[in-house]
Short mmCIF file of C-alpha atoms and ligand atoms in Angstrom, two decimals:
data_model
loop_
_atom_site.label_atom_id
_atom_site.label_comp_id
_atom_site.label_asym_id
_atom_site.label_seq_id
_atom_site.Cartn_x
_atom_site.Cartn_y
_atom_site.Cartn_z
CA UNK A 1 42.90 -1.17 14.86
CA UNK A 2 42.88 2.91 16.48
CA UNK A 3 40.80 4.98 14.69
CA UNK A 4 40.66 8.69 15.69
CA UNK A 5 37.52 10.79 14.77
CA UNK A 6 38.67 14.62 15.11
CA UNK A 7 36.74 17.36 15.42
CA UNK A 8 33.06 15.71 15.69
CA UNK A 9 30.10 18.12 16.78
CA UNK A 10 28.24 16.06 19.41
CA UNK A 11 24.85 16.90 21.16
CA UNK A 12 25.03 17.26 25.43
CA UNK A 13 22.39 16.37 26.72
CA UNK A 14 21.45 19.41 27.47
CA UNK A 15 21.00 20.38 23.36
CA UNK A 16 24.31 22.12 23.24
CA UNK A 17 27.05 20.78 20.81
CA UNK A 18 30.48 19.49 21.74
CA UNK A 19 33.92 19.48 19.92
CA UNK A 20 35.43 16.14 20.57
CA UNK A 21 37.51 13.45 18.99
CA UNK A 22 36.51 10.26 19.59
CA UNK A 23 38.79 7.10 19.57
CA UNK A 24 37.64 3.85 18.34
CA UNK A 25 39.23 0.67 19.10
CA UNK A 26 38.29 -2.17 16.75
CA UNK A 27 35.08 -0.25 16.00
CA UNK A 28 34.20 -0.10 19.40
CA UNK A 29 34.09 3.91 20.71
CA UNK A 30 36.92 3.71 23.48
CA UNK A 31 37.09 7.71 24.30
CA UNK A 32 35.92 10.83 23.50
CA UNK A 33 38.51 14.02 24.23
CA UNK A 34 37.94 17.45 23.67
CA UNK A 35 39.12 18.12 20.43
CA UNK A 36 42.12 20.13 20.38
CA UNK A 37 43.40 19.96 16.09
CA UNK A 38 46.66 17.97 16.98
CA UNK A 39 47.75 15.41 15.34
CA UNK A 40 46.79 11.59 15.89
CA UNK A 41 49.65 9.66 17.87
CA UNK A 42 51.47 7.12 15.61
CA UNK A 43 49.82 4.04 14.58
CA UNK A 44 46.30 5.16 15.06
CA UNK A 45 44.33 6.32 11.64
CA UNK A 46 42.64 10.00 11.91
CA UNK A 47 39.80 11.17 10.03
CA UNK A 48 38.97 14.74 10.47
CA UNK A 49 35.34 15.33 10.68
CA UNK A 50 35.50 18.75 9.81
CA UNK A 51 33.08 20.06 12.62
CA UNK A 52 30.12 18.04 11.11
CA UNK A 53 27.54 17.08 13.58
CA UNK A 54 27.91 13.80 14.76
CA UNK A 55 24.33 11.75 16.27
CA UNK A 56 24.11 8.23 17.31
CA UNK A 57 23.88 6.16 14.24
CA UNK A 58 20.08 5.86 13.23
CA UNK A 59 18.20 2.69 14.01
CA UNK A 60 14.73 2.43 12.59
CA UNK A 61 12.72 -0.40 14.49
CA UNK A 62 10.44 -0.62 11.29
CA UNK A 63 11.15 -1.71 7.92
CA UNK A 64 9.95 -4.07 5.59
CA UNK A 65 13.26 -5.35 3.06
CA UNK A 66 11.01 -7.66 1.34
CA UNK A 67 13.82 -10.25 1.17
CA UNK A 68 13.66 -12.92 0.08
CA UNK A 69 10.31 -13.39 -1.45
CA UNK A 70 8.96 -9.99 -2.67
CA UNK A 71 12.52 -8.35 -4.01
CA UNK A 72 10.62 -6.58 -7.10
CA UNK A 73 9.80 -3.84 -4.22
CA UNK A 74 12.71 -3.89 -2.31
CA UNK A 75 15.80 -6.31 -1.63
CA UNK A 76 18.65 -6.27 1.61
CA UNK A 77 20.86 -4.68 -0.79
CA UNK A 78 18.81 -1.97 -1.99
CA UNK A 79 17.26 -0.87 1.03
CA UNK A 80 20.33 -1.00 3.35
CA UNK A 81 21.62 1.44 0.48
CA UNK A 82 19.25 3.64 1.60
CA UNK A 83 19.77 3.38 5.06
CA UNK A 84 23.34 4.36 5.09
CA UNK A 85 22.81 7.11 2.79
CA UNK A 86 20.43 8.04 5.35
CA UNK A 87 22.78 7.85 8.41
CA UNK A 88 21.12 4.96 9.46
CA UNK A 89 23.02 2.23 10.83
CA UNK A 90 20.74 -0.54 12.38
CA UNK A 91 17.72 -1.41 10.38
CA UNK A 92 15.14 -4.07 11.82
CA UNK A 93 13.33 -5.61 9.42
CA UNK A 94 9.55 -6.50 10.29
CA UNK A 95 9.10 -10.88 10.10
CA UNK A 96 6.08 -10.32 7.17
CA UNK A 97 6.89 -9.10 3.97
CA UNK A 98 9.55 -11.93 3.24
CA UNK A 99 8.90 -15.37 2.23
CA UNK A 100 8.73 -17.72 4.17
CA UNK A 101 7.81 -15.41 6.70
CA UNK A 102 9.92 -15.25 10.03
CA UNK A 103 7.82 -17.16 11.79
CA UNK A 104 10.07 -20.62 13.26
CA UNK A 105 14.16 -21.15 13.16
CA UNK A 106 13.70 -22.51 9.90
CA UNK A 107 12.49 -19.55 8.27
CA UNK A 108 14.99 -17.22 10.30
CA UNK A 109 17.65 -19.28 9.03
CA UNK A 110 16.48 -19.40 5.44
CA UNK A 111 15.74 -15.33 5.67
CA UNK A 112 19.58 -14.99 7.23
CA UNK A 113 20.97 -16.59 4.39
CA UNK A 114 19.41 -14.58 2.05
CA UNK A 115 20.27 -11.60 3.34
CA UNK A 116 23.52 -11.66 4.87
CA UNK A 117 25.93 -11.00 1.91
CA UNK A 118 23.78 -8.42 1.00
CA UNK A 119 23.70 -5.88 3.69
CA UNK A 120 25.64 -2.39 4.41
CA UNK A 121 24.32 -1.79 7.65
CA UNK A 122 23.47 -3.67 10.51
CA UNK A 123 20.45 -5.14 10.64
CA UNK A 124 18.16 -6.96 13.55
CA UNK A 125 14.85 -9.03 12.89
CA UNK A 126 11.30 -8.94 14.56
CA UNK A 127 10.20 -12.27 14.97
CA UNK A 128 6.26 -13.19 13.97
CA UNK A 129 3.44 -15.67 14.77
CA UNK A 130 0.20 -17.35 12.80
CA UNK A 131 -3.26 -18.07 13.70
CA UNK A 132 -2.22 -21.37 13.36
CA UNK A 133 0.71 -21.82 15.08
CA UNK A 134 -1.54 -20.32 18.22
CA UNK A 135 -4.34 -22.87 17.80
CA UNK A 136 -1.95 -25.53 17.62
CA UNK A 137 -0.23 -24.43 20.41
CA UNK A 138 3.41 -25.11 18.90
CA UNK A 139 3.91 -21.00 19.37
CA UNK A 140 4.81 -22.08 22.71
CA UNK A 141 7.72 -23.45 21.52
CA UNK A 142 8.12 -21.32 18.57
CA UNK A 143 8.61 -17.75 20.58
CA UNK A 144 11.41 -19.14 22.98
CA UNK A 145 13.11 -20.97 19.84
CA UNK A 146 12.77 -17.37 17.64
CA UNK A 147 13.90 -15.16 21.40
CA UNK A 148 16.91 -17.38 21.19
CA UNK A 149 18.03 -16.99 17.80
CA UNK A 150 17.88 -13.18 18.72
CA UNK A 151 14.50 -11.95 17.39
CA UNK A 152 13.71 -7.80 18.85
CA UNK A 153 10.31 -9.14 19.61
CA UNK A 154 6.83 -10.65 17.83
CA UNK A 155 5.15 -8.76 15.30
CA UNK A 156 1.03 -9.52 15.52
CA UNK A 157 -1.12 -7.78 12.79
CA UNK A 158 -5.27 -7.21 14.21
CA UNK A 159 -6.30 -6.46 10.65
CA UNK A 160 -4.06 -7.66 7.92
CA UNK A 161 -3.37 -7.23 3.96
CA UNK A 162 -1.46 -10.48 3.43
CA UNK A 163 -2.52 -13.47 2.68
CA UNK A 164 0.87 -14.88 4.16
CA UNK A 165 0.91 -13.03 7.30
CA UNK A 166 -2.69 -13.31 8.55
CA UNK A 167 -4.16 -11.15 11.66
CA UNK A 168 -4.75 -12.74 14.62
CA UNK A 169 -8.65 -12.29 16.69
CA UNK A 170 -8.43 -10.89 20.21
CA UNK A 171 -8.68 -14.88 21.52
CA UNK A 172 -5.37 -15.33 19.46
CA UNK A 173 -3.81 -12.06 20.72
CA UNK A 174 -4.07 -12.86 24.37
CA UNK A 175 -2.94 -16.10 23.99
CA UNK A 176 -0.16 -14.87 22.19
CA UNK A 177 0.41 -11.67 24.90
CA UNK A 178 0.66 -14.68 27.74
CA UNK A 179 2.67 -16.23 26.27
CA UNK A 180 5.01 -13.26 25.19
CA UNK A 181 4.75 -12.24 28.95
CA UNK A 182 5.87 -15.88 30.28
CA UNK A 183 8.92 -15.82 27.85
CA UNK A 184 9.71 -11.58 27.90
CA UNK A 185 8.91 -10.56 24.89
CA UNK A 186 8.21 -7.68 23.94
CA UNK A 187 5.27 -7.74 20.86
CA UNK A 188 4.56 -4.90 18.21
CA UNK A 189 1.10 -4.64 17.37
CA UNK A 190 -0.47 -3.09 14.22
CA UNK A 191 -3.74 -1.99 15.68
CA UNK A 192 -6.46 -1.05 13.82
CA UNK A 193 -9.90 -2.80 14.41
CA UNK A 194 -10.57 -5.32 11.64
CA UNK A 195 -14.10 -5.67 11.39
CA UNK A 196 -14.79 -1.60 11.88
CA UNK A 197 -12.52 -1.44 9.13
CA UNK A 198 -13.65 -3.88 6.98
CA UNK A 199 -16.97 -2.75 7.50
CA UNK A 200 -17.06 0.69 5.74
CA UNK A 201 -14.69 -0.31 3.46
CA UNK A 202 -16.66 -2.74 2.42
CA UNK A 203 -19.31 -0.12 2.61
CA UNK A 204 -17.43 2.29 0.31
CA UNK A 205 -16.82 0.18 -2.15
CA UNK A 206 -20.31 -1.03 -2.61
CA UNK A 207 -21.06 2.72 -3.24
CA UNK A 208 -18.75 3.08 -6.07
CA UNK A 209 -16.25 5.33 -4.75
CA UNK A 210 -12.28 4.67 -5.22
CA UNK A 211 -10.90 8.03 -4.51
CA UNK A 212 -7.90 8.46 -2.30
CA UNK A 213 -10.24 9.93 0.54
CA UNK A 214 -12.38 6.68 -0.05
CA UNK A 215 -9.88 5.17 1.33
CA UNK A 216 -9.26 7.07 4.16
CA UNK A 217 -12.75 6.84 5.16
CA UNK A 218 -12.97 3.00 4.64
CA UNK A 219 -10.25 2.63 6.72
CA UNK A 220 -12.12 4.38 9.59
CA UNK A 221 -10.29 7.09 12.18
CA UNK A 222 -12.02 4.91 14.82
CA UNK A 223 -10.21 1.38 14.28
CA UNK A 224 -7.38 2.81 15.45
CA UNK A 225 -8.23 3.87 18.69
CA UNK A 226 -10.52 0.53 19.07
CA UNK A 227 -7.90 -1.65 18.31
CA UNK A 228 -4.94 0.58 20.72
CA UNK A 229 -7.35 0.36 23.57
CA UNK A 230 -7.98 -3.52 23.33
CA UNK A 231 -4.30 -3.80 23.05
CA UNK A 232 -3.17 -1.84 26.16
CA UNK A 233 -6.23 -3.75 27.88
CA UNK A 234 -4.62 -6.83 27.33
CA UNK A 235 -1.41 -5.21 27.87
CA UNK A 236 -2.27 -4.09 31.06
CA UNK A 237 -4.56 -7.55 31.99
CA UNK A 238 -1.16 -9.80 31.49
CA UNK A 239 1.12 -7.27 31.98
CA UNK A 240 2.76 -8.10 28.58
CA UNK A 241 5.68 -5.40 27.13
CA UNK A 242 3.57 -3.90 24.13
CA UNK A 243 4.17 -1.65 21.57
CA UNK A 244 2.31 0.19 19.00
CA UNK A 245 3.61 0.41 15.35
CA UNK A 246 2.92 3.35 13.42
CA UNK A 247 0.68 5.52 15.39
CA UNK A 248 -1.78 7.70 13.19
CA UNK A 249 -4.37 9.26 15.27
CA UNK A 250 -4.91 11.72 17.83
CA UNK A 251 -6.75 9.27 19.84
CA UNK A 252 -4.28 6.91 19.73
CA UNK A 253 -2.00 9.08 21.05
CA UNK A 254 -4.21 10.06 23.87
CA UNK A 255 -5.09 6.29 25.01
CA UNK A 256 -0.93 5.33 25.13
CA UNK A 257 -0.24 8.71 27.24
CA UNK A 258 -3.18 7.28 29.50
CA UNK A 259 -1.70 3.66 29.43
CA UNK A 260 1.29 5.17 30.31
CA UNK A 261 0.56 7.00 33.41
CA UNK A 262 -0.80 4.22 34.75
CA UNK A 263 1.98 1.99 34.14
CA UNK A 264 1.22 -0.47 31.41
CA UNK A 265 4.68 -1.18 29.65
CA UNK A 266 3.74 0.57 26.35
CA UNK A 267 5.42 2.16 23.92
CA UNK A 268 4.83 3.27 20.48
CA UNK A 269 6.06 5.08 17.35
CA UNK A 270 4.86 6.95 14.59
CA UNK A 271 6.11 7.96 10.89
CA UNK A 272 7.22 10.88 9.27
CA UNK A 273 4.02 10.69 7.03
CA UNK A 274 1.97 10.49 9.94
CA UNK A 275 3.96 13.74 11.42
CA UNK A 276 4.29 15.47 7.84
CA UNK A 277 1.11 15.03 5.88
CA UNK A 278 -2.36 15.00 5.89
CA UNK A 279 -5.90 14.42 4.16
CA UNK A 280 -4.82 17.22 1.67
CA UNK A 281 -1.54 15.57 0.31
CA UNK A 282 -2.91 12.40 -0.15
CA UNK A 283 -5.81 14.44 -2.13
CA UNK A 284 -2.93 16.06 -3.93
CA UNK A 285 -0.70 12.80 -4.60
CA UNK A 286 -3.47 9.99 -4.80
CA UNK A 287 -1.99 6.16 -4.93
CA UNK A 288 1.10 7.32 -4.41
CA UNK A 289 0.62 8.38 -0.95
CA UNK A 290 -1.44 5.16 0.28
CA UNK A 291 -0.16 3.30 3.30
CA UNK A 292 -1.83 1.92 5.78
CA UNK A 293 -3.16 3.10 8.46
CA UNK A 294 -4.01 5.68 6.15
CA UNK A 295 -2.81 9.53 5.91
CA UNK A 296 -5.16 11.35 8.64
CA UNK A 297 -5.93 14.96 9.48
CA UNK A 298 -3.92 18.00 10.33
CA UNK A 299 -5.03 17.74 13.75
CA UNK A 300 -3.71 14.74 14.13
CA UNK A 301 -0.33 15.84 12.23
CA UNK A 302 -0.26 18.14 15.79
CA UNK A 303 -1.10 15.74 18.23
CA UNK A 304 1.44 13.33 17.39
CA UNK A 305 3.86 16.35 17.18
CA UNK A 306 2.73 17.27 20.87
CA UNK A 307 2.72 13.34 21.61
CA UNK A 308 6.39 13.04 20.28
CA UNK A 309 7.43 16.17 22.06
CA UNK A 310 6.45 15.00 25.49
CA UNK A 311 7.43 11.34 25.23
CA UNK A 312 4.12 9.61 24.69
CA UNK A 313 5.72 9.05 21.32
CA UNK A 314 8.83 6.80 22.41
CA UNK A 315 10.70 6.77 18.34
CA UNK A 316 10.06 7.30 15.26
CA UNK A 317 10.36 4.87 12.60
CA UNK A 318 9.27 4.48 8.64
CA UNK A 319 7.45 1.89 7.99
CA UNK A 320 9.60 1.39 5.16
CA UNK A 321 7.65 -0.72 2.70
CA UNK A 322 7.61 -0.01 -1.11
CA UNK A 323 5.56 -0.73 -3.79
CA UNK A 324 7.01 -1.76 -7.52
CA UNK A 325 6.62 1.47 -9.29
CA UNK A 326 4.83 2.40 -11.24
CA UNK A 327 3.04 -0.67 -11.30
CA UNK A 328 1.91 -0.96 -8.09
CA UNK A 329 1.89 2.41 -7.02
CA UNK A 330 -0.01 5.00 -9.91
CA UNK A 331 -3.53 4.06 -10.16
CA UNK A 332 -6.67 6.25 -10.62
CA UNK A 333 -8.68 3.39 -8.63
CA UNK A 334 -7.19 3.56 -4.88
CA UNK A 335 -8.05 0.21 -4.17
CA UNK A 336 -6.02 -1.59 -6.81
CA UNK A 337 -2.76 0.44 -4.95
CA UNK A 338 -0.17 -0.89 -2.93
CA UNK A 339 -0.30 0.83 0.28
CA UNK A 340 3.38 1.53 1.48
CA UNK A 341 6.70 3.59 0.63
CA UNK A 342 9.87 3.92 0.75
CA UNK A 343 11.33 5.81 3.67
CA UNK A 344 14.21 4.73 5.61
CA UNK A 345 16.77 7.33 3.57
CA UNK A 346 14.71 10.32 4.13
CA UNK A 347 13.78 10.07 7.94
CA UNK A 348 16.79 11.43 9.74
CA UNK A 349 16.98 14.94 7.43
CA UNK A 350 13.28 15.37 6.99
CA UNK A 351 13.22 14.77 10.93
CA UNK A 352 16.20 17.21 11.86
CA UNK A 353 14.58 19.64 9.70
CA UNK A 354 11.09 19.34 11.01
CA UNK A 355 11.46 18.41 14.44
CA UNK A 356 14.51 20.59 15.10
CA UNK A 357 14.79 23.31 12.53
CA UNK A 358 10.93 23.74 12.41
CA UNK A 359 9.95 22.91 15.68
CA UNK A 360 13.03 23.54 18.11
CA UNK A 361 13.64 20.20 19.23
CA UNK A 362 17.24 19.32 21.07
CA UNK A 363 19.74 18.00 19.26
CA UNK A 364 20.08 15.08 21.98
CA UNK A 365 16.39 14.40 22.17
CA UNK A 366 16.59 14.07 18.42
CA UNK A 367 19.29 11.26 18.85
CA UNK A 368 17.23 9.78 21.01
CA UNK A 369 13.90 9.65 19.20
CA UNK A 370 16.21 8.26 16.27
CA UNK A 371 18.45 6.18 17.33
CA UNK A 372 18.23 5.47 21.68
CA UNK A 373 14.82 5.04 22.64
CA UNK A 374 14.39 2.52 19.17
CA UNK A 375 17.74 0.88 20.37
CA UNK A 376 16.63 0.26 23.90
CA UNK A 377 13.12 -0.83 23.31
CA UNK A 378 14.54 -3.48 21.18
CA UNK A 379 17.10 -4.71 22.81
CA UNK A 380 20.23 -3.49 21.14
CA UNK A 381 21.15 -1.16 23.76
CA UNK A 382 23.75 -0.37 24.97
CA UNK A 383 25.89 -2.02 21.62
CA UNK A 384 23.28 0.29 19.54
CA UNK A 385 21.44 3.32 19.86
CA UNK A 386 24.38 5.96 21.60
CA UNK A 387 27.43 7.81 21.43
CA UNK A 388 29.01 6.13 24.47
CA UNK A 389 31.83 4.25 25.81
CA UNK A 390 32.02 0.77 24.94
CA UNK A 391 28.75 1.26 22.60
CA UNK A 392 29.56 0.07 18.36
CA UNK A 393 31.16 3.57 16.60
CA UNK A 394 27.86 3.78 14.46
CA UNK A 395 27.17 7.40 13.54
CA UNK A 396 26.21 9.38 10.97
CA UNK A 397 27.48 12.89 9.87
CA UNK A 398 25.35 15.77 8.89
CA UNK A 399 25.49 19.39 8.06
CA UNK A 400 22.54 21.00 9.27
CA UNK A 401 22.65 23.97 7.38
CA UNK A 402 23.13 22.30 3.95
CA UNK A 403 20.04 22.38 1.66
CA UNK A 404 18.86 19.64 0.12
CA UNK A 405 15.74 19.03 -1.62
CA UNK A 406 14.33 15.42 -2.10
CA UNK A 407 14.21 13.62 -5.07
CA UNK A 408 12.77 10.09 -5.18
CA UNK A 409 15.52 9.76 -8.45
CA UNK A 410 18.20 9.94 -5.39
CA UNK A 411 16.71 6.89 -3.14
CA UNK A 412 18.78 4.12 -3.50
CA UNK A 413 15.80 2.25 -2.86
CA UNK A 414 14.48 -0.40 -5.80
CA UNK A 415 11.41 1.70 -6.32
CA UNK A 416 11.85 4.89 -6.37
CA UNK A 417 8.90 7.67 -5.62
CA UNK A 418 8.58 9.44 -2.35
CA UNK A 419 5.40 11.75 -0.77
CA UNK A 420 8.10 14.19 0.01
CA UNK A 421 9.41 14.79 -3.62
CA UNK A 422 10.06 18.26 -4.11
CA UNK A 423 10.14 19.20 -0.24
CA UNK A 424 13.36 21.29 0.98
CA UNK A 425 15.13 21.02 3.74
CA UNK A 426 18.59 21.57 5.48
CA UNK A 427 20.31 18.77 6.75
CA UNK A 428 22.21 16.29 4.76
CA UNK A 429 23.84 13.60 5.71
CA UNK A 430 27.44 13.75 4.19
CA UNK A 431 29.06 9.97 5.88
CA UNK A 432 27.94 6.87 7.60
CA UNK A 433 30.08 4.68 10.10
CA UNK A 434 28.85 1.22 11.12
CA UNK A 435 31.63 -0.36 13.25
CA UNK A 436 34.66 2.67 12.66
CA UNK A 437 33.95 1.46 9.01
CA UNK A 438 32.53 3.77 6.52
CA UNK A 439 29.38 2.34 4.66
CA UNK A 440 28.45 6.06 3.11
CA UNK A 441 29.80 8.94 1.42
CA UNK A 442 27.70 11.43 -0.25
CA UNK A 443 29.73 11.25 -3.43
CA UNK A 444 27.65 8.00 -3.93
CA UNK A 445 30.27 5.41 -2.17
CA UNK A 446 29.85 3.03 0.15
CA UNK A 447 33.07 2.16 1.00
CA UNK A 448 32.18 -1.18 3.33
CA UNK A 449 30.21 -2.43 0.82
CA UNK A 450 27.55 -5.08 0.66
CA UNK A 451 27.68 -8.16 3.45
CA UNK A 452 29.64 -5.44 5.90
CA UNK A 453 26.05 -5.46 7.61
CA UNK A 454 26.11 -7.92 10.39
CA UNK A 455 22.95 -9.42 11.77
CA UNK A 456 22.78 -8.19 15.33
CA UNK A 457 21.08 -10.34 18.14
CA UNK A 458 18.52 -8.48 20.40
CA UNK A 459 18.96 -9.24 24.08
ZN1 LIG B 1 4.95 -2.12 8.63
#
């Protein structure tokens, strides 16, 4: 089938917008003209875009679907909802927070059948490892089995909340980095030093404190910067592709622009939370705003800007991982909250707003910070991640002037509470493509429907 998009706003890549029409052939983008209001030739199916700007469909590297095994906070369905409503077309979904965990064929097979007649997007899968597994040695065969099935890479925690996804010690990690260098992988790393943070936790508690900010200071500033230097040591000791989830910190920041200019193969993203709020909102919200690593300072807030600005920051991702709510989620004690939210529908507005609207960012550099840089890293590229010939017509359609205010009772997500309720913003996303196909409308459809998703295989 010839499908032709008129009248599409595209960035250059010099941050200037282009009127073009692009043609799709069997949801693959075939051409892109300038657009010039005639008609389509016969046989081929228009859709006029109306001058709507059109990015690269969104791909956030970092989710957590839940699926199967913890759907009370979020199932395929619900959150790939949410990720075509927010012009996101490839989700990956992170190997933990599903049961069995994705951590041999077997359990990719049993989390693929699950899923699969579920999703509305597109969807790719970070494999994972044990402890276990790497004293045994049978991740050896494991990590080539999961690379084959099509796995982005191997998600290793150094300090860990679940009991079914434990961390692995530095012995572990490097064993596991050899390894992941021998077979090239890449492997995400949540870094933030166990014991330090353990420690005043620990610490905290024993004084009788379980304010939000008691948190925050259990979960010390310094075990992130600890725990990102051991990994880019190691990194740069096996020469191992690394990359760090959900930045936080200043220092962090600092240590990966270091690792960087001296050529370690590191890359890492950060959050909108990280980007957006501070010490002060999570005083202000409480429980609700607990994730892990925790809400930092407003210096920070500016350092990752700067970091994300000048490419130390490689993408930006959510960390999408929601807690049942209220249950879960409104507590006076801190402790007894699930740390996590929902996020994948919000990113791409409260991103153009803030990073472009706010902070002058090009539109281009936006698409890739969103959808390019996630898409390469990962292995997705070129099928994923760009407005280009031959690449899958995924993209999403905004108006950048149109206000919108957010309002966790408009998340298609199970749970529904956001950090960002009440925040306003222009930019929202009006339809979704994944393959030529609709998925969204902002009347509420979603034309493609669920099982449209397909899985898609990192190479
Ligand atoms: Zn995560």
């Amino acid at each position: 089938m010839q499908q032709l998009f008129q009248n599409a706003q595209i960035a250059q890549p010099d941050g200037t917008l282009l009127a073009v029409d692009i043609l799709v052939t069997d949801g693959i983008i075939e051409k892109f003209s300038p657009a010039r209001g005639e008609p389509a030739p016969a046989g081929v199916v228009a859709t006029d875009l109306h001058g709507l700007f059109v990015m690269p469909g969104g791909v956030d590297g970092h989710v957590h679907f839940d699926d199967p095994g913890f759907t009370e906070r979020e199932d395929f369905g619900t959150g790939t909802m949410g990720a075509a409503a927010g012009g996101v077309t490839t989700i990956v979904d992170m190997p933990c927070t599903s049961l069995p965990p994705v951590t041999t064929p077997d359990n990719f097979k049993t989390k693929m059948k699950a899923v699969e007649s579920k999703a509305y997007v597109d969807y790719a899968f970070w494999g994972g490892t044990t402890p276990t597994f790497i004293d045994s040695g049978a991740f050896r065969r494991l990590l080539p089995e999961l690379k084959e099935l099509g796995v982005v890479g191997i998600k290793a925690y150094t300090i860990s909340g679940m009991q079914t996804y434990p961390r692995l010690d530095t012995r572990q990690m490097v064993m596991l980095f050899e390894a992941a260098r021998d077979f090239n992988m890449l492997v995400a790393v949540h870094a933030e030093d166990y014991f330090l943070a353990t420690y005043y936790t620990d610490k905290i508690i024993r004084e009788g404190r379980s304010d939000p900010l008691a948190y925050k200071d259990g979960r010390t500033y310094d075990a992130e910067p600890l725990a990102v230097s051991t990994v880019l040591a190691l990194a740069r000791r096996e020469h191992t592709r690394v990359h760090i989830v959900h930045m936080s910190t200043s220092a962090g920041v600092d240590l990966v622009r270091q690792a960087k200019g001296q050529g370690i193969d590191a890359t890492a993203e950060t959050c909108p939370h990280y980007l957006l709020l501070n010490r002060e909102d999570f005083v202000r919200l409480g429980s609700l705003a607990k994730c892990t690593p925790p809400l930092r300072d407003r210096y920070d807030n500016e350092v990752l800007w700067a970091g994300l600005l000048d490419g130390t920051i490689d993408y930006v991702a959510t960390d999408h991982a929601a807690g049942i709510y209220p249950r879960e989620k409104v507590t006076d004690n801190i402790w007894n909250a699930y740390a996590g939210m929902p996020g994948v529908q919000l990113r791409v507005s409260l991103m153009l707003h803030e990073a472009c609207t706010v902070r002058g960012m090009n539109l281009y550099r936006f698409g890739e910070i969103m959808s390019t840089n996630p898409a390469k890293r990962l292995g997705l590229f070129p099928r994923k991640g760009m407005l280009a010939v031959g690449s899958d017509a995924d993209f999403a359609c905004i108006d950048p002037k149109a206000p919108m205010t957010v309002h966790a009772e408009d998340l298609y997500a199970k749970n529904k509470y956001t950090p960002f309720e009440g925040r306003e913003l222009r930019g929202a996303v009006r339809q979704t493509y994944v393959r030529g196909n609709q998925v969204y409308d902002s009347s509420g459809k979603f034309p493609a429907g669920a099982g449209y998703g397909k899985f898609i295989k990192a190479v």
